[in-house]
């Protein structure tokens, strides 16, 4: 009866777990002097720009601010991420960051100020008042047993899976608040926690199945469903006891997770870790994958084949429908599956960053995305120069030089290259007009 009542409470209050960032303001933060950034209501926002344009800086600012939310809910049992002098723009005395987010249906704004030599606690107290009010509400709901927590998690670029622990160092408690453990710390520690948690949880599942053969752990099932949803050829992630190892079914084969490619391991671990955190944060939910939160991913395409890069955003949105994804990418394959109003292009300008919004992105040709959104020529420069010269020679009527260039380029690009096919047609027309 208690579980049923808790499930009813969750269904009535599940929208209060929502967390969606709508605005971010940076002042003298690292390499950005002033930036106000609005996010659309879309589920995914993609940050694009050259190296050093500020993509990771924006994610790190969000981590600092979201860590205040998590630390408040945890009642400071784990300190928030620190704002340091290194975060202040060179030559400036202070820096501030501000965020506005929908939190449980309420629009909440909070901010942080840091001056060289240390934070100003008394000034930050005022900036955190609105957030503190929400934290009090969330704690009260936890005290009543309404455990539906908003998740915030960061997967930085150094998230590679380097080892899969089978000897468990620590028995992890199944407290819902443990969903925040290491969530914004980044790095492979996220994945070690996931694999250790999975092993602990599966041990309990197997014990209960001795008496109840049909028993399946609700939280483990959420993780398994999430992985299968993102990677349909993967199923039945489990720990094999002899010989010991974490294995997964891939098509008709059973493979150790260590045998998977780096891209497969990285994706499996990230999806599994996010599903685990949602399951822990929403223990009474009929479907924990419906839980809300913000997911920050630096270089979403990391180690993924271009085919997977095309599918990753739709797959994440389908599997975690109430999570907001804020990601960075250099991949035209990723951008081709994102609506244009969800793309933010960052361009260095003076001492700051300019924000551009593209007119289109979803469904665009990869070459157009390279040129229009990423400011990268579709071809290597030396070939583009020769193609431009080829067309100039044709326009001038110099068919002899044009034919020579066409032959030279065909040896490298192939005669079936669309640009060379077009040039060949134009050459034939020129020659026919002379007859």
XYZ file of C-alpha atoms in Angstrom, residues 9-192:
184
model
C 1.957 10.918 -5.213
C 4.576 10.729 -7.941
C 1.992 10.855 -10.710
C 0.369 13.871 -9.096
C 3.664 15.682 -8.525
C 5.892 14.437 -11.306
C 5.885 17.809 -13.092
C 7.490 19.354 -10.000
C 10.688 17.502 -10.857
C 11.074 19.622 -13.976
C 14.304 21.533 -14.500
C 14.857 23.557 -17.665
C 17.393 26.344 -18.144
C 15.998 29.327 -20.040
C 18.682 31.997 -19.602
C 22.370 32.332 -18.758
C 24.283 35.576 -18.114
C 28.087 35.750 -17.860
C 30.078 38.816 -16.836
C 33.894 38.731 -17.006
C 33.835 34.948 -16.753
C 37.020 33.426 -18.162
C 37.334 34.634 -21.778
C 33.855 36.170 -22.004
C 33.347 39.776 -20.921
C 29.567 39.978 -21.318
C 27.094 37.449 -22.668
C 23.365 36.974 -22.217
C 22.141 33.736 -23.707
C 18.518 32.675 -24.045
C 17.620 29.018 -24.557
C 14.580 27.904 -26.517
C 11.959 25.616 -25.029
C 13.248 22.773 -27.176
C 14.555 19.683 -25.470
C 18.062 19.941 -26.929
C 20.301 22.966 -27.426
C 23.541 22.566 -29.378
C 26.486 24.931 -28.909
C 28.746 25.315 -31.944
C 31.985 27.232 -32.437
C 35.695 26.972 -33.065
C 38.050 25.758 -30.357
C 38.342 28.504 -27.745
C 35.025 30.148 -28.616
C 33.531 29.480 -25.178
C 31.416 26.337 -25.559
C 32.928 24.513 -22.590
C 33.023 27.784 -20.630
C 29.228 27.978 -20.867
C 28.853 24.396 -19.660
C 31.230 25.025 -16.753
C 29.264 28.124 -15.708
C 26.084 26.040 -15.682
C 27.856 23.393 -13.600
C 28.846 26.007 -10.985
C 25.285 27.296 -10.740
C 23.543 23.907 -10.790
C 25.919 22.589 -8.135
C 24.395 25.170 -5.758
C 20.999 23.555 -6.293
C 22.330 20.077 -5.593
C 24.363 21.189 -2.563
C 21.258 22.858 -1.131
C 19.134 19.730 -1.525
C 21.934 17.692 0.054
C 22.057 20.218 2.928
C 25.728 20.926 2.152
C 26.746 17.297 2.789
C 28.782 17.696 -0.368
C 30.138 21.175 -1.122
C 29.213 22.861 -4.409
C 31.739 23.304 -7.185
C 34.011 26.210 -6.320
C 34.161 29.568 -8.124
C 37.895 30.435 -8.259
C 40.157 33.321 -9.234
C 41.013 31.387 -12.411
C 37.390 31.880 -13.514
C 37.795 35.678 -13.498
C 38.679 37.271 -16.821
C 42.277 38.471 -16.996
C 42.568 42.103 -15.946
C 39.214 42.164 -14.126
C 38.602 42.255 -10.379
C 35.463 40.142 -10.213
C 33.170 37.864 -12.170
C 29.507 36.956 -11.946
C 27.284 34.295 -13.479
C 23.492 34.113 -13.406
C 20.961 31.494 -14.415
C 17.191 31.448 -14.853
C 15.505 28.069 -14.873
C 12.092 26.478 -14.623
C 12.241 24.498 -11.395
C 9.141 22.518 -10.548
C 6.954 24.890 -12.547
C 8.414 28.079 -11.047
C 10.784 30.437 -12.852
C 13.775 30.890 -10.547
C 16.837 33.118 -10.982
C 20.016 32.784 -8.950
C 23.571 33.994 -9.395
C 27.104 33.915 -8.024
C 29.719 36.628 -7.588
C 33.429 36.014 -7.102
C 36.057 38.665 -6.389
C 39.782 38.103 -6.563
C 40.944 36.710 -3.259
C 37.746 34.810 -2.508
C 33.965 34.657 -2.726
C 31.797 37.198 -0.926
C 29.462 34.938 1.114
C 27.243 37.765 2.386
C 26.675 39.086 -1.151
C 26.068 35.621 -2.579
C 23.462 34.921 0.106
C 21.245 37.580 -1.460
C 21.839 36.196 -4.931
C 20.792 32.712 -3.802
C 17.617 33.647 -1.900
C 15.199 32.571 -4.654
C 17.011 29.264 -5.045
C 17.027 28.688 -1.288
C 13.228 29.027 -1.215
C 12.922 26.264 -3.808
C 15.402 24.089 -1.933
C 13.300 24.400 1.240
C 10.246 23.240 -0.731
C 12.104 20.273 -2.215
C 13.447 19.234 1.202
C 9.930 19.402 2.641
C 8.656 17.125 -0.118
C 11.480 14.675 0.569
C 10.566 14.690 4.273
C 6.963 13.794 3.330
C 8.168 10.897 1.201
C 7.548 12.639 -2.124
C 10.933 11.731 -3.519
C 11.029 13.135 -7.055
C 14.292 14.983 -7.529
C 15.451 17.040 -10.517
C 18.673 15.612 -11.903
C 21.620 17.651 -13.200
C 24.632 15.815 -14.596
C 27.735 16.768 -16.590
C 29.618 14.535 -19.023
C 32.844 16.366 -19.985
C 35.153 15.535 -22.853
C 37.371 13.328 -20.644
C 34.551 10.869 -19.992
C 36.279 7.886 -21.653
C 35.704 4.494 -19.999
C 39.165 3.391 -18.897
C 38.259 0.549 -16.559
C 35.227 -1.441 -15.514
C 35.440 -2.382 -11.823
C 34.392 -5.894 -10.870
C 35.864 -5.834 -7.376
C 33.562 -3.413 -5.606
C 35.516 -0.964 -3.462
C 32.481 0.587 -1.806
C 28.979 -0.636 -1.050
C 26.875 2.246 -2.292
C 23.695 3.154 -0.395
C 20.485 3.235 -2.415
C 19.450 6.606 -0.968
C 17.726 8.737 -3.670
C 20.057 11.619 -2.797
C 22.941 9.466 -4.053
C 21.673 10.365 -7.530
C 23.735 13.537 -7.060
C 26.965 11.755 -6.127
C 29.603 12.951 -8.597
C 26.903 14.177 -10.966
C 28.613 17.483 -11.714
C 32.183 16.415 -11.001
C 32.692 15.004 -14.494
C 35.283 12.513 -15.623
C 35.283 8.752 -15.577
C 34.289 8.692 -11.880
C 30.705 8.930 -13.131
C 31.109 5.625 -14.910
C 32.896 3.830 -12.080
